Short mmCIF file of C-alpha atoms in Angstrom, two decimals:
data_model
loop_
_atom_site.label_atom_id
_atom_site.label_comp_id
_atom_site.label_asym_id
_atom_site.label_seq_id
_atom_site.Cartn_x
_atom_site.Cartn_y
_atom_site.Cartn_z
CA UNK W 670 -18.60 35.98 -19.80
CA UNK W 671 -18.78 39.79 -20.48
CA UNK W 672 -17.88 41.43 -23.37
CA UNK W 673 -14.70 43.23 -22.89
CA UNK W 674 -13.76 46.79 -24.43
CA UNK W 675 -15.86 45.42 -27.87
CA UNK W 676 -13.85 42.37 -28.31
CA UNK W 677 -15.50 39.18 -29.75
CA UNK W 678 -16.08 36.39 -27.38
CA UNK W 679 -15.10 33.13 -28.50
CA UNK W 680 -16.08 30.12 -25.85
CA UNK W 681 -14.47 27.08 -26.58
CA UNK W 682 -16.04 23.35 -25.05
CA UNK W 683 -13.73 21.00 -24.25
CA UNK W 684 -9.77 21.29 -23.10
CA UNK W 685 -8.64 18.40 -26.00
CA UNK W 686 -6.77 18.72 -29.32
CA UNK W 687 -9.53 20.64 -30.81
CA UNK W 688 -9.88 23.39 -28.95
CA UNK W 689 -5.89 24.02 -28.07
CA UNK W 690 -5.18 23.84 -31.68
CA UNK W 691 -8.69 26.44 -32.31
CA UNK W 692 -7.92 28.48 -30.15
CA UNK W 693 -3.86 28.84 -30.89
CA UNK W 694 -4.08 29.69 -34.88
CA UNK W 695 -7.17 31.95 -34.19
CA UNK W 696 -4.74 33.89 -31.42
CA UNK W 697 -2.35 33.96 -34.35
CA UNK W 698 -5.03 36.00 -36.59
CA UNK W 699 -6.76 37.81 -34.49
CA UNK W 700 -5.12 38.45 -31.42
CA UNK W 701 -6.26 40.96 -29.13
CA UNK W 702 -9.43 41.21 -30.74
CA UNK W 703 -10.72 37.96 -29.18
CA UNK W 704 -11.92 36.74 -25.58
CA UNK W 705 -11.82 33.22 -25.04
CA UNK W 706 -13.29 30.98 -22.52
CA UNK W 707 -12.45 27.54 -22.36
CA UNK W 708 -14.94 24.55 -20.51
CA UNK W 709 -13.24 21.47 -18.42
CA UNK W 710 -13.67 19.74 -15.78
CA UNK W 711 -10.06 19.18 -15.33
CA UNK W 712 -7.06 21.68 -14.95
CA UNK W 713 -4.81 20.03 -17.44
CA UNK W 714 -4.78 18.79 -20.96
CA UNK W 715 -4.39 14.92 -21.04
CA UNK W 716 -1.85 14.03 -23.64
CA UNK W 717 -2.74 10.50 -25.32
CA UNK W 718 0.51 10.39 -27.09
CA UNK W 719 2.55 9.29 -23.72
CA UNK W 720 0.41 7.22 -22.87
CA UNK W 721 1.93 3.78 -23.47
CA UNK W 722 5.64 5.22 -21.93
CA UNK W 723 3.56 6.00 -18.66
CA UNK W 724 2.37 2.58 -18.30
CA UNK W 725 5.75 0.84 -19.77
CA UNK W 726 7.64 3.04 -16.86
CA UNK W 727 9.45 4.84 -19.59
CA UNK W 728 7.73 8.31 -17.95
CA UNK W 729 5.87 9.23 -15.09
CA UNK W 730 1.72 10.15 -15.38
CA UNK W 731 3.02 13.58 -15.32
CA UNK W 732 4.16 13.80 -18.48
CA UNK W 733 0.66 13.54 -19.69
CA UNK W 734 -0.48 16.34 -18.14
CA UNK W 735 -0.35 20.26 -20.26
CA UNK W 736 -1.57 22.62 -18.11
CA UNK W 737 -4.64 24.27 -19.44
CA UNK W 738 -3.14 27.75 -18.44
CA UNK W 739 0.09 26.61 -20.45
CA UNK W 740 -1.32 25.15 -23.35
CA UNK W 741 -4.21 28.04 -24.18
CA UNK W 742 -2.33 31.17 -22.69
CA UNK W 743 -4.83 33.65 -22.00
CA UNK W 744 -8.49 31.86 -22.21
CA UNK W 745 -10.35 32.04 -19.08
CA UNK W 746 -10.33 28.66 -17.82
CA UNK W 747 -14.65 27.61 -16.26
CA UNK W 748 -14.02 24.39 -14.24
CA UNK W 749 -16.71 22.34 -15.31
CA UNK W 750 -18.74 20.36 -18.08
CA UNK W 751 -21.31 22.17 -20.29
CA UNK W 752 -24.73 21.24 -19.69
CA UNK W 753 -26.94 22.88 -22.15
CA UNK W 754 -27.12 24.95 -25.62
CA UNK W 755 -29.42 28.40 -26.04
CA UNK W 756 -28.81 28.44 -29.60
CA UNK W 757 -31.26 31.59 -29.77
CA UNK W 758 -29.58 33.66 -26.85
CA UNK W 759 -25.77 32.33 -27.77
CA UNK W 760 -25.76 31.24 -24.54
CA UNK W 761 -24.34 27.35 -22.89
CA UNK W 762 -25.55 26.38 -19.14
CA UNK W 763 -22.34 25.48 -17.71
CA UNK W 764 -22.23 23.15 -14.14
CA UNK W 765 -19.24 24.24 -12.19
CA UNK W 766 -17.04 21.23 -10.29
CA UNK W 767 -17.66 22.88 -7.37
CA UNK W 768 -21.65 21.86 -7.75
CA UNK W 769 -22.15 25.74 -9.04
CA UNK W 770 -23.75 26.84 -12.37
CA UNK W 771 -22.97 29.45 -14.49
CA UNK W 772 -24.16 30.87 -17.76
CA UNK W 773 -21.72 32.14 -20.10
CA UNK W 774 -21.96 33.76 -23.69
CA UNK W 775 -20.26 33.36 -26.55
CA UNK W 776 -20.48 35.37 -29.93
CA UNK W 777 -18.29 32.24 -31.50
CA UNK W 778 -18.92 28.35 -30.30
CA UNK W 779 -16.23 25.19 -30.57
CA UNK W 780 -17.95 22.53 -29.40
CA UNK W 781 -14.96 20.14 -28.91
CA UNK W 782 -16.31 18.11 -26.19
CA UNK W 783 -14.87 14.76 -27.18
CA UNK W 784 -15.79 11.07 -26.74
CA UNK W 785 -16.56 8.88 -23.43
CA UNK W 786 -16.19 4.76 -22.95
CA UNK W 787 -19.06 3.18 -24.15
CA UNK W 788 -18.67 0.96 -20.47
CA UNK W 789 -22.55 1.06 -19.69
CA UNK W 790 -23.05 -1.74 -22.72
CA UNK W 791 -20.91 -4.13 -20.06
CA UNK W 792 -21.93 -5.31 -16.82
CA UNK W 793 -19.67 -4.30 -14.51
CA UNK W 794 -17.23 -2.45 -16.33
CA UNK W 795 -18.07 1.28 -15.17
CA UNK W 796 -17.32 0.40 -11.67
CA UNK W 797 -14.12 -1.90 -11.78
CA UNK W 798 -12.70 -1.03 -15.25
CA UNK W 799 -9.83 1.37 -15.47
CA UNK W 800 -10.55 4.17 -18.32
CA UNK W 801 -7.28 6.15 -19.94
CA UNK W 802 -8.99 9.13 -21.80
CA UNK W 803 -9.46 11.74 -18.96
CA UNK W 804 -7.22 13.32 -16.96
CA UNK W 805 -5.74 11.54 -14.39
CA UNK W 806 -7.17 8.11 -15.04
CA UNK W 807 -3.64 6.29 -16.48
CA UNK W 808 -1.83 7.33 -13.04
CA UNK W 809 -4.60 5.33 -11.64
CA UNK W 810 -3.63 2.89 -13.40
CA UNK W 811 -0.39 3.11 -12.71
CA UNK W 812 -1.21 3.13 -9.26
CA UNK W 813 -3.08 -0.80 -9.58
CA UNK W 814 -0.70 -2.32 -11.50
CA UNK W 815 2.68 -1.48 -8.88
CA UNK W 816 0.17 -2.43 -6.17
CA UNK W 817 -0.64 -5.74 -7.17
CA UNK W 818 3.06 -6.25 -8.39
CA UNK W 819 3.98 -5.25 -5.25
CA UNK W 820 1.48 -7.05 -3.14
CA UNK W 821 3.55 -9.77 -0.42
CA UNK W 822 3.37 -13.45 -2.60
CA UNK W 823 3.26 -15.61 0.53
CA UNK W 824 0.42 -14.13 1.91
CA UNK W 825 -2.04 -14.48 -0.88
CA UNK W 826 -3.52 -18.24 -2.29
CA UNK W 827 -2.26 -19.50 -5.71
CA UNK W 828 -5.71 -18.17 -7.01
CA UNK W 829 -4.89 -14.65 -5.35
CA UNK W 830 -1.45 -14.09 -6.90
CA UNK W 831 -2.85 -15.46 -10.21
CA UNK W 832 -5.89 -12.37 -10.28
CA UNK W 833 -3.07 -9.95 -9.04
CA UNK W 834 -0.36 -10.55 -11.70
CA UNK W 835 -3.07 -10.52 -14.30
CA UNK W 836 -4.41 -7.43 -16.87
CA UNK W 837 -6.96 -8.06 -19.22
CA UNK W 838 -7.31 -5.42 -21.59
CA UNK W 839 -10.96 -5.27 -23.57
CA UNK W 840 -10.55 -3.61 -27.21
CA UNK W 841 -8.50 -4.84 -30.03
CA UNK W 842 -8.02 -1.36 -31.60
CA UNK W 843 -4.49 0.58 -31.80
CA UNK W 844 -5.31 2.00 -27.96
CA UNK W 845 -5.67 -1.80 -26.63
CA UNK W 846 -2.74 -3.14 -28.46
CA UNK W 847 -0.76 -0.30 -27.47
CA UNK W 848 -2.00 -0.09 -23.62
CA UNK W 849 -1.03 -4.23 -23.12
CA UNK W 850 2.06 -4.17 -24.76
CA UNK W 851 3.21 -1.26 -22.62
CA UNK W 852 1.46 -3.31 -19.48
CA UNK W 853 3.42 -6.17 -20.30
CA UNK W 854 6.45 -4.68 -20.37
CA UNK W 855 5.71 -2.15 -17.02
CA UNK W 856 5.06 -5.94 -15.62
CA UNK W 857 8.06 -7.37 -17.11
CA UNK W 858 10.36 -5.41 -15.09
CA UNK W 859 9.18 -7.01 -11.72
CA UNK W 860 9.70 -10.51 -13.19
CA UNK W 861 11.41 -11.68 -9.66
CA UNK W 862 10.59 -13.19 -6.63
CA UNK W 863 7.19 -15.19 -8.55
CA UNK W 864 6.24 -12.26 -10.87
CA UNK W 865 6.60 -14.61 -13.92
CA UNK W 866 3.16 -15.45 -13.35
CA UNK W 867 2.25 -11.75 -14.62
CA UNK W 868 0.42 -12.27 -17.47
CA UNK W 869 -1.25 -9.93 -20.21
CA UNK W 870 -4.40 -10.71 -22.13
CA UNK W 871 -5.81 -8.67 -25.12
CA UNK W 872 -9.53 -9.15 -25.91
CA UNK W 873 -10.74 -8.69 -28.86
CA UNK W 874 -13.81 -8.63 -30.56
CA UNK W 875 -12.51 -9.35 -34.13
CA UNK W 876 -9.47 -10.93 -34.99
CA UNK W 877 -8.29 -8.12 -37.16
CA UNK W 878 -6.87 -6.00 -34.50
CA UNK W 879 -5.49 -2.92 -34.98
CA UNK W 880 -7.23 -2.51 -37.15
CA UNK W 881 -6.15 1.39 -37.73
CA UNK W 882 -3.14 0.18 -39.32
CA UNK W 883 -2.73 -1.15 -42.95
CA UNK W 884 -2.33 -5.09 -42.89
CA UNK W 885 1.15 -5.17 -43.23
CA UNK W 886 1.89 -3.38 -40.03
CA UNK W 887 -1.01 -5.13 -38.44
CA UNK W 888 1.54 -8.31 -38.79
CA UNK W 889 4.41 -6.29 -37.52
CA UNK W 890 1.93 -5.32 -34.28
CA UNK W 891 0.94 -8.93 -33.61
CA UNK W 892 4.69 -9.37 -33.60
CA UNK W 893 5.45 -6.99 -31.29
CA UNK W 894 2.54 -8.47 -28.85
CA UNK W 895 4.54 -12.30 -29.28
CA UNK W 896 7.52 -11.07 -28.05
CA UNK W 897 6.06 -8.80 -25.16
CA UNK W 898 3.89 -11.85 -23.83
CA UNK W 899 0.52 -10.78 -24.65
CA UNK W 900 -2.24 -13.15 -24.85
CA UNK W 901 -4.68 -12.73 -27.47
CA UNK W 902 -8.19 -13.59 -27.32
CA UNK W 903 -10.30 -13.52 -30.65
CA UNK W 904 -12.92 -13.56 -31.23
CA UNK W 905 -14.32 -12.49 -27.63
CA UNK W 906 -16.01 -10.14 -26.17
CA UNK W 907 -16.16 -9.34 -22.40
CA UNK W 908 -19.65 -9.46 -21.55
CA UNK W 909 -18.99 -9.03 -17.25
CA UNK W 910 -16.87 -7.72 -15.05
CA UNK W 911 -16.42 -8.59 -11.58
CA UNK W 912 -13.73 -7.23 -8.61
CA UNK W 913 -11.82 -10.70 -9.24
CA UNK W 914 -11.94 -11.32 -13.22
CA UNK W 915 -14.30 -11.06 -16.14
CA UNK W 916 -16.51 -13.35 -17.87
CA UNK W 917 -16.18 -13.81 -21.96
CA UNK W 918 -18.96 -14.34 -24.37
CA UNK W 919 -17.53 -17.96 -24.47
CA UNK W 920 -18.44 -18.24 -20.79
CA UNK W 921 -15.09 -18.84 -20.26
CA UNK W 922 -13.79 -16.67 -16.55
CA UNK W 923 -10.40 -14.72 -16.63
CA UNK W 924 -9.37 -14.32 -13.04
CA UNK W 925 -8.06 -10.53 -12.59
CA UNK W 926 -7.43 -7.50 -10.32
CA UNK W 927 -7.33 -5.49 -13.09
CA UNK W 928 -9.62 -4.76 -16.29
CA UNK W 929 -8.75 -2.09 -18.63
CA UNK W 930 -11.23 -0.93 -20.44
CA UNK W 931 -10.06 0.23 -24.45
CA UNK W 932 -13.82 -0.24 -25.64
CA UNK W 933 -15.63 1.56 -28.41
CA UNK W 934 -16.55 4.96 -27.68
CA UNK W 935 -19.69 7.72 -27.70
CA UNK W 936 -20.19 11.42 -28.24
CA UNK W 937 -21.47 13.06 -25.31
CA UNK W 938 -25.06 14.44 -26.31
CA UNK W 939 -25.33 18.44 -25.44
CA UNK W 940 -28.76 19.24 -25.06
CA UNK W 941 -30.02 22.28 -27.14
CA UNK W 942 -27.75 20.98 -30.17
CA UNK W 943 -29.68 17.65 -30.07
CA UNK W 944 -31.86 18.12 -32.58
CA UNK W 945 -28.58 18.72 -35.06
CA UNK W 946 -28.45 15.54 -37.14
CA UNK W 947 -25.85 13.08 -36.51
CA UNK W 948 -24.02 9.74 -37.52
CA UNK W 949 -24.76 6.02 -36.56
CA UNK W 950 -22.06 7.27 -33.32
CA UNK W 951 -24.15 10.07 -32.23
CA UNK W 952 -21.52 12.34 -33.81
CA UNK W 953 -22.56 15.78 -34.70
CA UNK W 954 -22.72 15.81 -38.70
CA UNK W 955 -20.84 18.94 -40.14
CA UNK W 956 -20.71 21.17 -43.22
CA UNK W 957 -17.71 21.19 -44.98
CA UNK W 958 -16.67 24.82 -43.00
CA UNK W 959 -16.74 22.28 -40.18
CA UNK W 960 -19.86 24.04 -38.89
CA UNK W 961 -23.24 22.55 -37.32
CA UNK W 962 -24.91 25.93 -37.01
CA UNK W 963 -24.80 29.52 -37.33
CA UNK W 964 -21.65 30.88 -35.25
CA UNK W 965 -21.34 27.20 -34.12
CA UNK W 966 -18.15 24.78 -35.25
CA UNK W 967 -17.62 21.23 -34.39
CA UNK W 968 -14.66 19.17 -34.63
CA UNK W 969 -12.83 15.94 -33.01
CA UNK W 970 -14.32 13.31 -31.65
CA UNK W 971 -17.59 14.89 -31.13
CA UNK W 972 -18.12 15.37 -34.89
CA UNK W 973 -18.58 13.67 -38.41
CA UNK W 974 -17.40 15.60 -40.94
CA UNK W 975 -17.25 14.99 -44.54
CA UNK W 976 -14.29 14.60 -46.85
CA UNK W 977 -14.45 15.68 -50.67
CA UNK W 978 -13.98 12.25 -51.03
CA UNK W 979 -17.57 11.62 -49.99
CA UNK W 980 -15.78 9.42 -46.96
CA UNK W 981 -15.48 11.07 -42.74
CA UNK W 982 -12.34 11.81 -40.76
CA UNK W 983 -11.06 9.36 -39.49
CA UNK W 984 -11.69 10.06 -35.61
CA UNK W 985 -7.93 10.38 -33.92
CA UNK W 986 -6.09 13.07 -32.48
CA UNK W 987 -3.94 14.64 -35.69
CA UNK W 988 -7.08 14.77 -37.62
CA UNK W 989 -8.66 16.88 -34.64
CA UNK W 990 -5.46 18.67 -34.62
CA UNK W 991 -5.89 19.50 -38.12
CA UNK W 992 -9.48 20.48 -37.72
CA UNK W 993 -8.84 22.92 -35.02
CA UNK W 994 -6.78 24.58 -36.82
CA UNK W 995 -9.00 25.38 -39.67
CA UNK W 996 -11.85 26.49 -37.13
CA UNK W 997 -9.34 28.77 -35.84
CA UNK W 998 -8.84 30.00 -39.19
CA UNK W 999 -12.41 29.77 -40.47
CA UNK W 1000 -13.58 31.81 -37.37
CA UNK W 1001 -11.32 34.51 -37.97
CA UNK W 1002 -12.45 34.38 -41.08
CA UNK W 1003 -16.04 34.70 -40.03
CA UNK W 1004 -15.03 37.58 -37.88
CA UNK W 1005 -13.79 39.61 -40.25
CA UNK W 1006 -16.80 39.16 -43.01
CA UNK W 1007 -14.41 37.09 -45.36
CA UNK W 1008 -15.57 33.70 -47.03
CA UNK W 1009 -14.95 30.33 -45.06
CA UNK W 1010 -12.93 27.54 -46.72
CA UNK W 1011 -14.10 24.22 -47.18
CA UNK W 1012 -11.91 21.34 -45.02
CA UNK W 1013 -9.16 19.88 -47.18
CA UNK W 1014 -6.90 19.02 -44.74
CA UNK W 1015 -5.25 15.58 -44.74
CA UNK W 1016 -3.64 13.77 -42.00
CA UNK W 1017 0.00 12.33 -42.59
CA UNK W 1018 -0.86 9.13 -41.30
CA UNK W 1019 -1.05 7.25 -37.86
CA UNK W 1020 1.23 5.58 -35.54
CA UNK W 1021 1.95 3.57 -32.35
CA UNK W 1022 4.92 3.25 -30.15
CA UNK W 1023 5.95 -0.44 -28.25
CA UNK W 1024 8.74 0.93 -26.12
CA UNK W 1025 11.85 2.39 -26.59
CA UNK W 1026 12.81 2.00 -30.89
CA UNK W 1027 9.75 0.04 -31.78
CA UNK W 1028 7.04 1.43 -33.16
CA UNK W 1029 4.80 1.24 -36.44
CA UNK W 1030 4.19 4.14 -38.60
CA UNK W 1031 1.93 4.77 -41.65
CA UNK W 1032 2.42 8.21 -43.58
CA UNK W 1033 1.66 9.15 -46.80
CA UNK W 1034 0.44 5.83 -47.63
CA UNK W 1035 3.91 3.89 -47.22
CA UNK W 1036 4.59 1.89 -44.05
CA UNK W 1037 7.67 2.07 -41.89
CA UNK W 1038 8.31 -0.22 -38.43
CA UNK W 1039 11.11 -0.14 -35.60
CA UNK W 1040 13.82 2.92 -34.92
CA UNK W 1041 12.91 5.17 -38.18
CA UNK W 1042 9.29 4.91 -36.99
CA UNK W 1043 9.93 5.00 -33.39
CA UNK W 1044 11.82 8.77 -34.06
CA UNK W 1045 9.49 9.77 -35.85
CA UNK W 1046 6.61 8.89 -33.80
CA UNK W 1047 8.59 10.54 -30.69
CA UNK W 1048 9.28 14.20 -32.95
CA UNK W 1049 5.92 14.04 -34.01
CA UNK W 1050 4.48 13.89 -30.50
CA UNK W 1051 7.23 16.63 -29.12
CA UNK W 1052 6.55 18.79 -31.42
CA UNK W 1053 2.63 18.42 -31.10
CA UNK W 1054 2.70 18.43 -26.95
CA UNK W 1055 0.64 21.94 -26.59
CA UNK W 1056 3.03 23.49 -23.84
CA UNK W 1057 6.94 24.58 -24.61
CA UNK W 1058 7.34 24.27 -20.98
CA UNK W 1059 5.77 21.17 -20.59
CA UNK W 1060 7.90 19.13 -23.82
CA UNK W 1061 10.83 20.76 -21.69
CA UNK W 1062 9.52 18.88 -18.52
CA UNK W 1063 9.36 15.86 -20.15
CA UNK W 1064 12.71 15.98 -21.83
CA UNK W 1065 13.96 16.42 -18.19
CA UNK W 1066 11.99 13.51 -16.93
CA UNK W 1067 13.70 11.46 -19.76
CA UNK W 1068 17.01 12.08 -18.86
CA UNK W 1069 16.51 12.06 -14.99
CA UNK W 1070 14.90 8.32 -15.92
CA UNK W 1071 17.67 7.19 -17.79
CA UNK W 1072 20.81 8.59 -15.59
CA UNK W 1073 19.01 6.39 -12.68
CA UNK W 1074 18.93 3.33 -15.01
#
């Protein structure tokens, strides 16, 4: 990563909310003047907020999917994961998918490198647990759950059919309620021929799932998981999984094909920022510029950053929207000798969707459920898909789903 005809070079890490939202309001102020570089493994942006229509059938796994190319126009795109920080020489050790390295510079850092499954603290759950935050991983998914649904009933045992037309989902927080509802109902659709044995079970670790959500829509979600058929187990925690079913704390054995895996989650350490300090999560701990070090900014799920109200973001995607746009900002800021601004952004709220007109919404501290929450949850999430030409995609795929309904 040269620099090109005096511009500044501006290397973002990690292809999430962060970094599309950095790098599009610092494009908006600076322009031309900038060369960015982006870091990912993968060649698409995974979208979170489809992801319960994708496993309900609403959509297909490709409406997930933003094209980096599409949804940063103009960054060079480096296919691969960042591997080390050279503070000193403004320099990050970057290992290529295709088992290369490279070394690239940067005159500007976004370390937006997000979050992984914390599946190592469970036996057996980071080789037969399916994961939904990269790229990719809900069409595998996808993938399982028409499989077993459409595996031939007389040839399997009772005890077969009973693992195949089973999910258990570990992780009582908005992403596990939302993931078995939209299971359930993916699951409910094949209810012939002996599929009413599918069955949908939510573990959780507290009783107060959802816990995301204010109390009173907390209610309204355990509602919604009554009249979808999901099974709630709490207080459990999964503490194996097996090919065949998982084991609770309880001792108690839930015979399964499939284990879906909506556990707490960790910061990936970077070396060479590692001595930065950080939270109880291993989150990088931020100034109120959002910053971690000279020329450095850190944001999303990677980061803990203070509020004036002496409390941290929340960690979900509209606050890292929110933050990426006021690196964007503060950078070109930076870049042009002016004073930073502290963080004041505020999020509106947070929602979750449970098929087509329900949904839960909290914004601006008042609480809405079913169709007004449902449209708003579905304008919010068009309007903040990073690609034009991808929201127009999707709109197709809508209406090409419905006309063969």
């Amino acid at each position: 990563m040269t620099r090109t005809h005096g511009r500044h070079r501006v290397l973002l890490l990690g292809a999430g909310y962060l970094s599309i939202w950095a790098h599009r309001a610092l494009k908006r102020k600076l322009g031309r003047e900038v060369d960015f570089t982006v870091v990912a493994p993968a060649d698409a942006h995974a979208f979170h907020g489809w992801t319960g229509e994708v496993l309900s059938g609403e959509l297909p796994p490709q409406a997930q999917l933003s094209p980096i190319a599409e949804a940063m126009p103009g960054a060079r795109h480096v296919r691969g994961l960042a591997q080390r920080v050279d503070r000193d020489a403004q320099t990050v050790e970057v290992s290529l998918t295709d088992g290369a390295t490279e070394t690239l510079h940067y005159d500007y850092l976004v370390v937006g490198t997000g979050q992984y499954e914390n599946v190592d603290s469970v036996e057996g759950m980071q080789e037969h647990a399916f994961r939904l935050r990269a790229a990719g991983r809900t069409e595998a998914l996808v993938t399982q759950l028409d499989r077993c649904l459409a595996e031939p009933l007389e040839s399997s045992s009772p005890e077969q059919r009973k693992a195949l037309l089973s999910v258990v989902v570990a992780g009582g927080g908005l992403a596990g309620v939302e993931t078995s509802v939209a299971i359930a109902q993916r699951m409910s659709r094949a209810a012939a021929g002996g599929h009413e044995l599918a069955k949908v079970v939510l573990v959780s670790a507290t009783e107060h799932i959802a816990r995301e959500l204010p109390p009173k829509l907390r209610a309204h979600v355990r509602k919604e998981m009554r009249a979808n058929g999901v099974a709630l187990i709490a207080p459990a925690r999964v503490v194996s999984v097996a090919p065949d079913g998982v084991k609770l704390d309880d001792g108690r054995w839930l015979p399964t094909a499939t284990v879906v895996a909506a556990v707490g989650h960790r910061p990936r350490p970077l070396p060479g920022l590692d001595d930065l300090p950080v939270d109880s999560r291993g989150a990088l701990r931020t100034d109120r510029l959002l910053q971690i070090a000279p020329n450095i900014w850190c944001g999303g799920d990677a980061a803990s950053i203070p509020l004036a109200s002496g409390q941290t973001c929340p960690v979900d995607a509209a606050w890292a929207i929110g933050q990426g746009s006021w690196i964007g900002r503060n950078i070109a800021r930076a870049v042009q000798g002016r004073t930073q601004r502290e963080f004041t952004w505020k999020s509106v709220g947070v929602t979750a969707g449970f098929g087509r007109g329900h949904a839960v919404l909290e914004a601006w501290g008042m609480s809405f459920h079913g169709r007004p929450a449902w449209l708003s949850r579905a304008l919010f999430f068009g309007y903040y898909l990073p690609s034009r030409p991808q929201l127009r995609r999707v709109l197709r795929m809508l209406r090409n789903r419905r006309g063969a309904g």
